[in-house]
Amino acid sequence: MRDVSKQQPSHNKHAWLIPFTCLLVGGALIGISTNLAKYANEIGVTPLAFLFWSITGAAIILLLVAIIKKELPSLTARSFEYYFVAALVSVAGSNLLLFSAIPHVGASFVALIVSLPPLLTYLGALMLRMERFNIIRALGVAAALSGAGVLAVRKFSAPDASIVWILLALCGPVLLAIGNIYRTLRWPDQASPNALAPGMLIAAALLLFMCSALPDFSVHVSLTGWLPLGVIVVQAGLFAGQFLLLFVLQKTGGPVLLSLLGSVGAVVGVPVAIFLQGENPPAGLFLGASLIALGVALVTWGGVMMSAKMVKK
């Protein structure tokens, strides 16, 4: 008979691998999605149409996964509240602001400011006692925020800066931080990531479709060529992976580690915008990106140290 007590520490020792892998892969998908949104605008797909059809496609993909795994979204009142509030702040509202701002401020800038939620998330988690203070993680969050702050300040000081769109774009990370806290606090009992992700995306698609009733907003996409449809299909796949990993990371890594998805997305998205989309490198790129990478490393390391202490106890 195996000694279970000897096996458990080894399991816990490597438990950080799952959230760390989700962080890297999910962040990379965010960086690629940001650049794909800019490309979609260049070929004539409006931000609302691109977001609506991509989210709808991702919802269908994840719903099929949930059906196969027999983990269908719950239809209780509590679940509906979770789907729609999470959809508003984490998907529909935040992404619509960010995707709409890309043509005016650039994909590289949007990829970078998505790394801003860590400080707001960390402070909120501390205030609500969801997270214990840890100096290593606090320094990591400060480093990531400082890196994004350097790049944001340089953007404001540019001679051709669009102040209104910069401010609107900065509202996106605020909504993302609120979403990180909300989804953790209101996670339905015994609900799995496979069930919650499609429920949230279906709610987001409905909210975005309602936006199309407003003047000058439309979800119409021209089907005269294959390119717009192809870009939407690719984005749907990216969204499906991104939001499924988001829920897995939230369950295994907590709200602070989750908030660093944007930091990883910045490290991936900025080079793609510069080398593949021909954008000029943002001022202060090296310093900003270095601080962001340091922040991800410190927060991850702090989480590993905290897990190790819990195992010893």
JSON list of N, CA, C and O in Angstrom, two decimals, residues 88-116:
[
{"chain": "A", "resi": 88, "resn": "LEU", "atom": "N", "xyz": [-20.03, 41.59, -18.93]},
{"chain": "A", "resi": 88, "resn": "LEU", "atom": "CA", "xyz": [-20.00, 43.04, -19.13]},
{"chain": "A", "resi": 88, "resn": "LEU", "atom": "C", "xyz": [-18.62, 43.62, -18.84]},
{"chain": "A", "resi": 88, "resn": "LEU", "atom": "O", "xyz": [-18.08, 44.38, -19.64]},
{"chain": "A", "resi": 89, "resn": "VAL", "atom": "N", "xyz": [-18.04, 43.26, -17.69]},
{"chain": "A", "resi": 89, "resn": "VAL", "atom": "CA", "xyz": [-16.78, 43.89, -17.29]},
{"chain": "A", "resi": 89, "resn": "VAL", "atom": "C", "xyz": [-15.55, 43.18, -17.87]},
{"chain": "A", "resi": 89, "resn": "VAL", "atom": "O", "xyz": [-14.54, 43.82, -18.17]},
{"chain": "A", "resi": 90, "resn": "SER", "atom": "N", "xyz": [-15.63, 41.87, -18.05]},
{"chain": "A", "resi": 90, "resn": "SER", "atom": "CA", "xyz": [-14.45, 41.10, -18.47]},
{"chain": "A", "resi": 90, "resn": "SER", "atom": "C", "xyz": [-14.35, 40.89, -19.97]},
{"chain": "A", "resi": 90, "resn": "SER", "atom": "O", "xyz": [-13.26, 40.63, -20.49]},
{"chain": "A", "resi": 91, "resn": "VAL", "atom": "N", "xyz": [-15.48, 40.98, -20.68]},
{"chain": "A", "resi": 91, "resn": "VAL", "atom": "CA", "xyz": [-15.46, 40.66, -22.12]},
{"chain": "A", "resi": 91, "resn": "VAL", "atom": "C", "xyz": [-16.02, 41.80, -22.95]},
{"chain": "A", "resi": 91, "resn": "VAL", "atom": "O", "xyz": [-15.29, 42.48, -23.68]},
{"chain": "A", "resi": 92, "resn": "ALA", "atom": "N", "xyz": [-17.33, 42.04, -22.86]},
{"chain": "A", "resi": 92, "resn": "ALA", "atom": "CA", "xyz": [-17.99, 42.98, -23.77]},
{"chain": "A", "resi": 92, "resn": "ALA", "atom": "C", "xyz": [-17.49, 44.41, -23.58]},
{"chain": "A", "resi": 92, "resn": "ALA", "atom": "O", "xyz": [-17.01, 45.04, -24.53]},
{"chain": "A", "resi": 93, "resn": "GLY", "atom": "N", "xyz": [-17.60, 44.94, -22.36]},
{"chain": "A", "resi": 93, "resn": "GLY", "atom": "CA", "xyz": [-17.22, 46.33, -22.13]},
{"chain": "A", "resi": 93, "resn": "GLY", "atom": "C", "xyz": [-15.75, 46.60, -22.33]},
{"chain": "A", "resi": 93, "resn": "GLY", "atom": "O", "xyz": [-15.35, 47.51, -23.06]},
{"chain": "A", "resi": 94, "resn": "SER", "atom": "N", "xyz": [-14.91, 45.81, -21.68]},
{"chain": "A", "resi": 94, "resn": "SER", "atom": "CA", "xyz": [-13.47, 46.04, -21.74]},
{"chain": "A", "resi": 94, "resn": "SER", "atom": "C", "xyz": [-12.91, 45.84, -23.14]},
{"chain": "A", "resi": 94, "resn": "SER", "atom": "O", "xyz": [-12.15, 46.68, -23.66]},
{"chain": "A", "resi": 95, "resn": "ASN", "atom": "N", "xyz": [-13.28, 44.76, -23.80]},
{"chain": "A", "resi": 95, "resn": "ASN", "atom": "CA", "xyz": [-12.74, 44.48, -25.14]},
{"chain": "A", "resi": 95, "resn": "ASN", "atom": "C", "xyz": [-13.27, 45.45, -26.19]},
{"chain": "A", "resi": 95, "resn": "ASN", "atom": "O", "xyz": [-12.55, 45.80, -27.13]},
{"chain": "A", "resi": 96, "resn": "LEU", "atom": "N", "xyz": [-14.52, 45.89, -26.05]},
{"chain": "A", "resi": 96, "resn": "LEU", "atom": "CA", "xyz": [-15.06, 46.84, -27.01]},
{"chain": "A", "resi": 96, "resn": "LEU", "atom": "C", "xyz": [-14.31, 48.18, -26.92]},
{"chain": "A", "resi": 96, "resn": "LEU", "atom": "O", "xyz": [-13.99, 48.79, -27.93]},
{"chain": "A", "resi": 97, "resn": "LEU", "atom": "N", "xyz": [-14.01, 48.60, -25.69]},
{"chain": "A", "resi": 97, "resn": "LEU", "atom": "CA", "xyz": [-13.23, 49.83, -25.52]},
{"chain": "A", "resi": 97, "resn": "LEU", "atom": "C", "xyz": [-11.83, 49.67, -26.10]},
{"chain": "A", "resi": 97, "resn": "LEU", "atom": "O", "xyz": [-11.34, 50.54, -26.83]},
{"chain": "A", "resi": 98, "resn": "LEU", "atom": "N", "xyz": [-11.19, 48.56, -25.80]},
{"chain": "A", "resi": 98, "resn": "LEU", "atom": "CA", "xyz": [-9.81, 48.35, -26.24]},
{"chain": "A", "resi": 98, "resn": "LEU", "atom": "C", "xyz": [-9.72, 48.18, -27.76]},
{"chain": "A", "resi": 98, "resn": "LEU", "atom": "O", "xyz": [-8.87, 48.78, -28.42]},
{"chain": "A", "resi": 99, "resn": "PHE", "atom": "N", "xyz": [-10.62, 47.37, -28.33]},
{"chain": "A", "resi": 99, "resn": "PHE", "atom": "CA", "xyz": [-10.59, 47.14, -29.77]},
{"chain": "A", "resi": 99, "resn": "PHE", "atom": "C", "xyz": [-10.94, 48.40, -30.55]},
{"chain": "A", "resi": 99, "resn": "PHE", "atom": "O", "xyz": [-10.40, 48.65, -31.62]},
{"chain": "A", "resi": 100, "resn": "SER", "atom": "N", "xyz": [-11.86, 49.21, -30.00]},
{"chain": "A", "resi": 100, "resn": "SER", "atom": "CA", "xyz": [-12.23, 50.46, -30.67]},
{"chain": "A", "resi": 100, "resn": "SER", "atom": "C", "xyz": [-11.09, 51.47, -30.63]},
{"chain": "A", "resi": 100, "resn": "SER", "atom": "O", "xyz": [-10.95, 52.31, -31.53]},
{"chain": "A", "resi": 101, "resn": "ALA", "atom": "N", "xyz": [-10.27, 51.40, -29.59]},
{"chain": "A", "resi": 101, "resn": "ALA", "atom": "CA", "xyz": [-9.18, 52.36, -29.44]},
{"chain": "A", "resi": 101, "resn": "ALA", "atom": "C", "xyz": [-7.97, 52.01, -30.31]},
{"chain": "A", "resi": 101, "resn": "ALA", "atom": "O", "xyz": [-7.16, 52.89, -30.61]},
{"chain": "A", "resi": 102, "resn": "ILE", "atom": "N", "xyz": [-7.84, 50.76, -30.73]},
{"chain": "A", "resi": 102, "resn": "ILE", "atom": "CA", "xyz": [-6.65, 50.33, -31.46]},
{"chain": "A", "resi": 102, "resn": "ILE", "atom": "C", "xyz": [-6.36, 51.17, -32.71]},
{"chain": "A", "resi": 102, "resn": "ILE", "atom": "O", "xyz": [-5.21, 51.57, -32.92]},
{"chain": "A", "resi": 103, "resn": "PRO", "atom": "N", "xyz": [-7.35, 51.47, -33.56]},
{"chain": "A", "resi": 103, "resn": "PRO", "atom": "CA", "xyz": [-7.04, 52.29, -34.74]},
{"chain": "A", "resi": 103, "resn": "PRO", "atom": "C", "xyz": [-6.51, 53.68, -34.40]},
{"chain": "A", "resi": 103, "resn": "PRO", "atom": "O", "xyz": [-5.84, 54.31, -35.22]},
{"chain": "A", "resi": 104, "resn": "HIS", "atom": "N", "xyz": [-6.79, 54.17, -33.20]},
{"chain": "A", "resi": 104, "resn": "HIS", "atom": "CA", "xyz": [-6.41, 55.54, -32.82]},
{"chain": "A", "resi": 104, "resn": "HIS", "atom": "C", "xyz": [-5.12, 55.60, -32.00]},
{"chain": "A", "resi": 104, "resn": "HIS", "atom": "O", "xyz": [-4.40, 56.61, -32.06]},
{"chain": "A", "resi": 105, "resn": "VAL", "atom": "N", "xyz": [-4.82, 54.55, -31.24]},
{"chain": "A", "resi": 105, "resn": "VAL", "atom": "CA", "xyz": [-3.63, 54.60, -30.37]},
{"chain": "A", "resi": 105, "resn": "VAL", "atom": "C", "xyz": [-2.61, 53.51, -30.71]},
{"chain": "A", "resi": 105, "resn": "VAL", "atom": "O", "xyz": [-1.49, 53.53, -30.19]},
{"chain": "A", "resi": 106, "resn": "GLY", "atom": "N", "xyz": [-3.00, 52.54, -31.55]},
{"chain": "A", "resi": 106, "resn": "GLY", "atom": "CA", "xyz": [-2.08, 51.50, -31.95]},
{"chain": "A", "resi": 106, "resn": "GLY", "atom": "C", "xyz": [-2.23, 50.21, -31.16]},
{"chain": "A", "resi": 106, "resn": "GLY", "atom": "O", "xyz": [-2.59, 50.23, -29.97]},
{"chain": "A", "resi": 107, "resn": "ALA", "atom": "N", "xyz": [-1.95, 49.09, -31.82]},
{"chain": "A", "resi": 107, "resn": "ALA", "atom": "CA", "xyz": [-2.06, 47.78, -31.17]},
{"chain": "A", "resi": 107, "resn": "ALA", "atom": "C", "xyz": [-1.01, 47.60, -30.09]},
{"chain": "A", "resi": 107, "resn": "ALA", "atom": "O", "xyz": [-1.25, 46.95, -29.07]},
{"chain": "A", "resi": 108, "resn": "SER", "atom": "N", "xyz": [0.18, 48.17, -30.31]},
{"chain": "A", "resi": 108, "resn": "SER", "atom": "CA", "xyz": [1.26, 48.00, -29.34]},
{"chain": "A", "resi": 108, "resn": "SER", "atom": "C", "xyz": [0.91, 48.69, -28.02]},
{"chain": "A", "resi": 108, "resn": "SER", "atom": "O", "xyz": [1.16, 48.15, -26.94]},
{"chain": "A", "resi": 109, "resn": "PHE", "atom": "N", "xyz": [0.30, 49.89, -28.10]},
{"chain": "A", "resi": 109, "resn": "PHE", "atom": "CA", "xyz": [-0.08, 50.59, -26.87]},
{"chain": "A", "resi": 109, "resn": "PHE", "atom": "C", "xyz": [-1.17, 49.84, -26.13]},
{"chain": "A", "resi": 109, "resn": "PHE", "atom": "O", "xyz": [-1.11, 49.69, -24.91]},
{"chain": "A", "resi": 110, "resn": "VAL", "atom": "N", "xyz": [-2.18, 49.36, -26.85]},
{"chain": "A", "resi": 110, "resn": "VAL", "atom": "CA", "xyz": [-3.27, 48.62, -26.21]},
{"chain": "A", "resi": 110, "resn": "VAL", "atom": "C", "xyz": [-2.73, 47.33, -25.59]},
{"chain": "A", "resi": 110, "resn": "VAL", "atom": "O", "xyz": [-3.11, 46.95, -24.47]},
{"chain": "A", "resi": 111, "resn": "ALA", "atom": "N", "xyz": [-1.82, 46.64, -26.29]},
{"chain": "A", "resi": 111, "resn": "ALA", "atom": "CA", "xyz": [-1.23, 45.42, -25.74]},
{"chain": "A", "resi": 111, "resn": "ALA", "atom": "C", "xyz": [-0.49, 45.72, -24.44]},
{"chain": "A", "resi": 111, "resn": "ALA", "atom": "O", "xyz": [-0.47, 44.90, -23.51]},
{"chain": "A", "resi": 112, "resn": "LEU", "atom": "N", "xyz": [0.09, 46.91, -24.35]},
{"chain": "A", "resi": 112, "resn": "LEU", "atom": "CA", "xyz": [0.85, 47.28, -23.16]},
{"chain": "A", "resi": 112, "resn": "LEU", "atom": "C", "xyz": [-0.05, 47.68, -21.99]},
{"chain": "A", "resi": 112, "resn": "LEU", "atom": "O", "xyz": [0.20, 47.29, -20.85]},
{"chain": "A", "resi": 113, "resn": "ILE", "atom": "N", "xyz": [-1.11, 48.45, -22.25]},
{"chain": "A", "resi": 113, "resn": "ILE", "atom": "CA", "xyz": [-1.93, 48.91, -21.13]},
{"chain": "A", "resi": 113, "resn": "ILE", "atom": "C", "xyz": [-2.79, 47.79, -20.55]},
{"chain": "A", "resi": 113, "resn": "ILE", "atom": "O", "xyz": [-3.30, 47.92, -19.43]},
{"chain": "A", "resi": 114, "resn": "VAL", "atom": "N", "xyz": [-2.94, 46.69, -21.28]},
{"chain": "A", "resi": 114, "resn": "VAL", "atom": "CA", "xyz": [-3.67, 45.55, -20.71]},
{"chain": "A", "resi": 114, "resn": "VAL", "atom": "C", "xyz": [-2.89, 44.96, -19.54]},
{"chain": "A", "resi": 114, "resn": "VAL", "atom": "O", "xyz": [-3.41, 44.16, -18.77]},
{"chain": "A", "resi": 115, "resn": "SER", "atom": "N", "xyz": [-1.62, 45.39, -19.39]},
{"chain": "A", "resi": 115, "resn": "SER", "atom": "CA", "xyz": [-0.83, 44.93, -18.25]},
{"chain": "A", "resi": 115, "resn": "SER", "atom": "C", "xyz": [-1.05, 45.79, -17.01]},
{"chain": "A", "resi": 115, "resn": "SER", "atom": "O", "xyz": [-0.44, 45.56, -15.97]},
{"chain": "A", "resi": 116, "resn": "LEU", "atom": "N", "xyz": [-1.95, 46.79, -17.07]},
{"chain": "A", "resi": 116, "resn": "LEU", "atom": "CA", "xyz": [-2.19, 47.67, -15.93]},
{"chain": "A", "resi": 116, "resn": "LEU", "atom": "C", "xyz": [-3.05, 47.09, -14.80]},
{"chain": "A", "resi": 116, "resn": "LEU", "atom": "O", "xyz": [-2.95, 47.56, -13.67]}
]
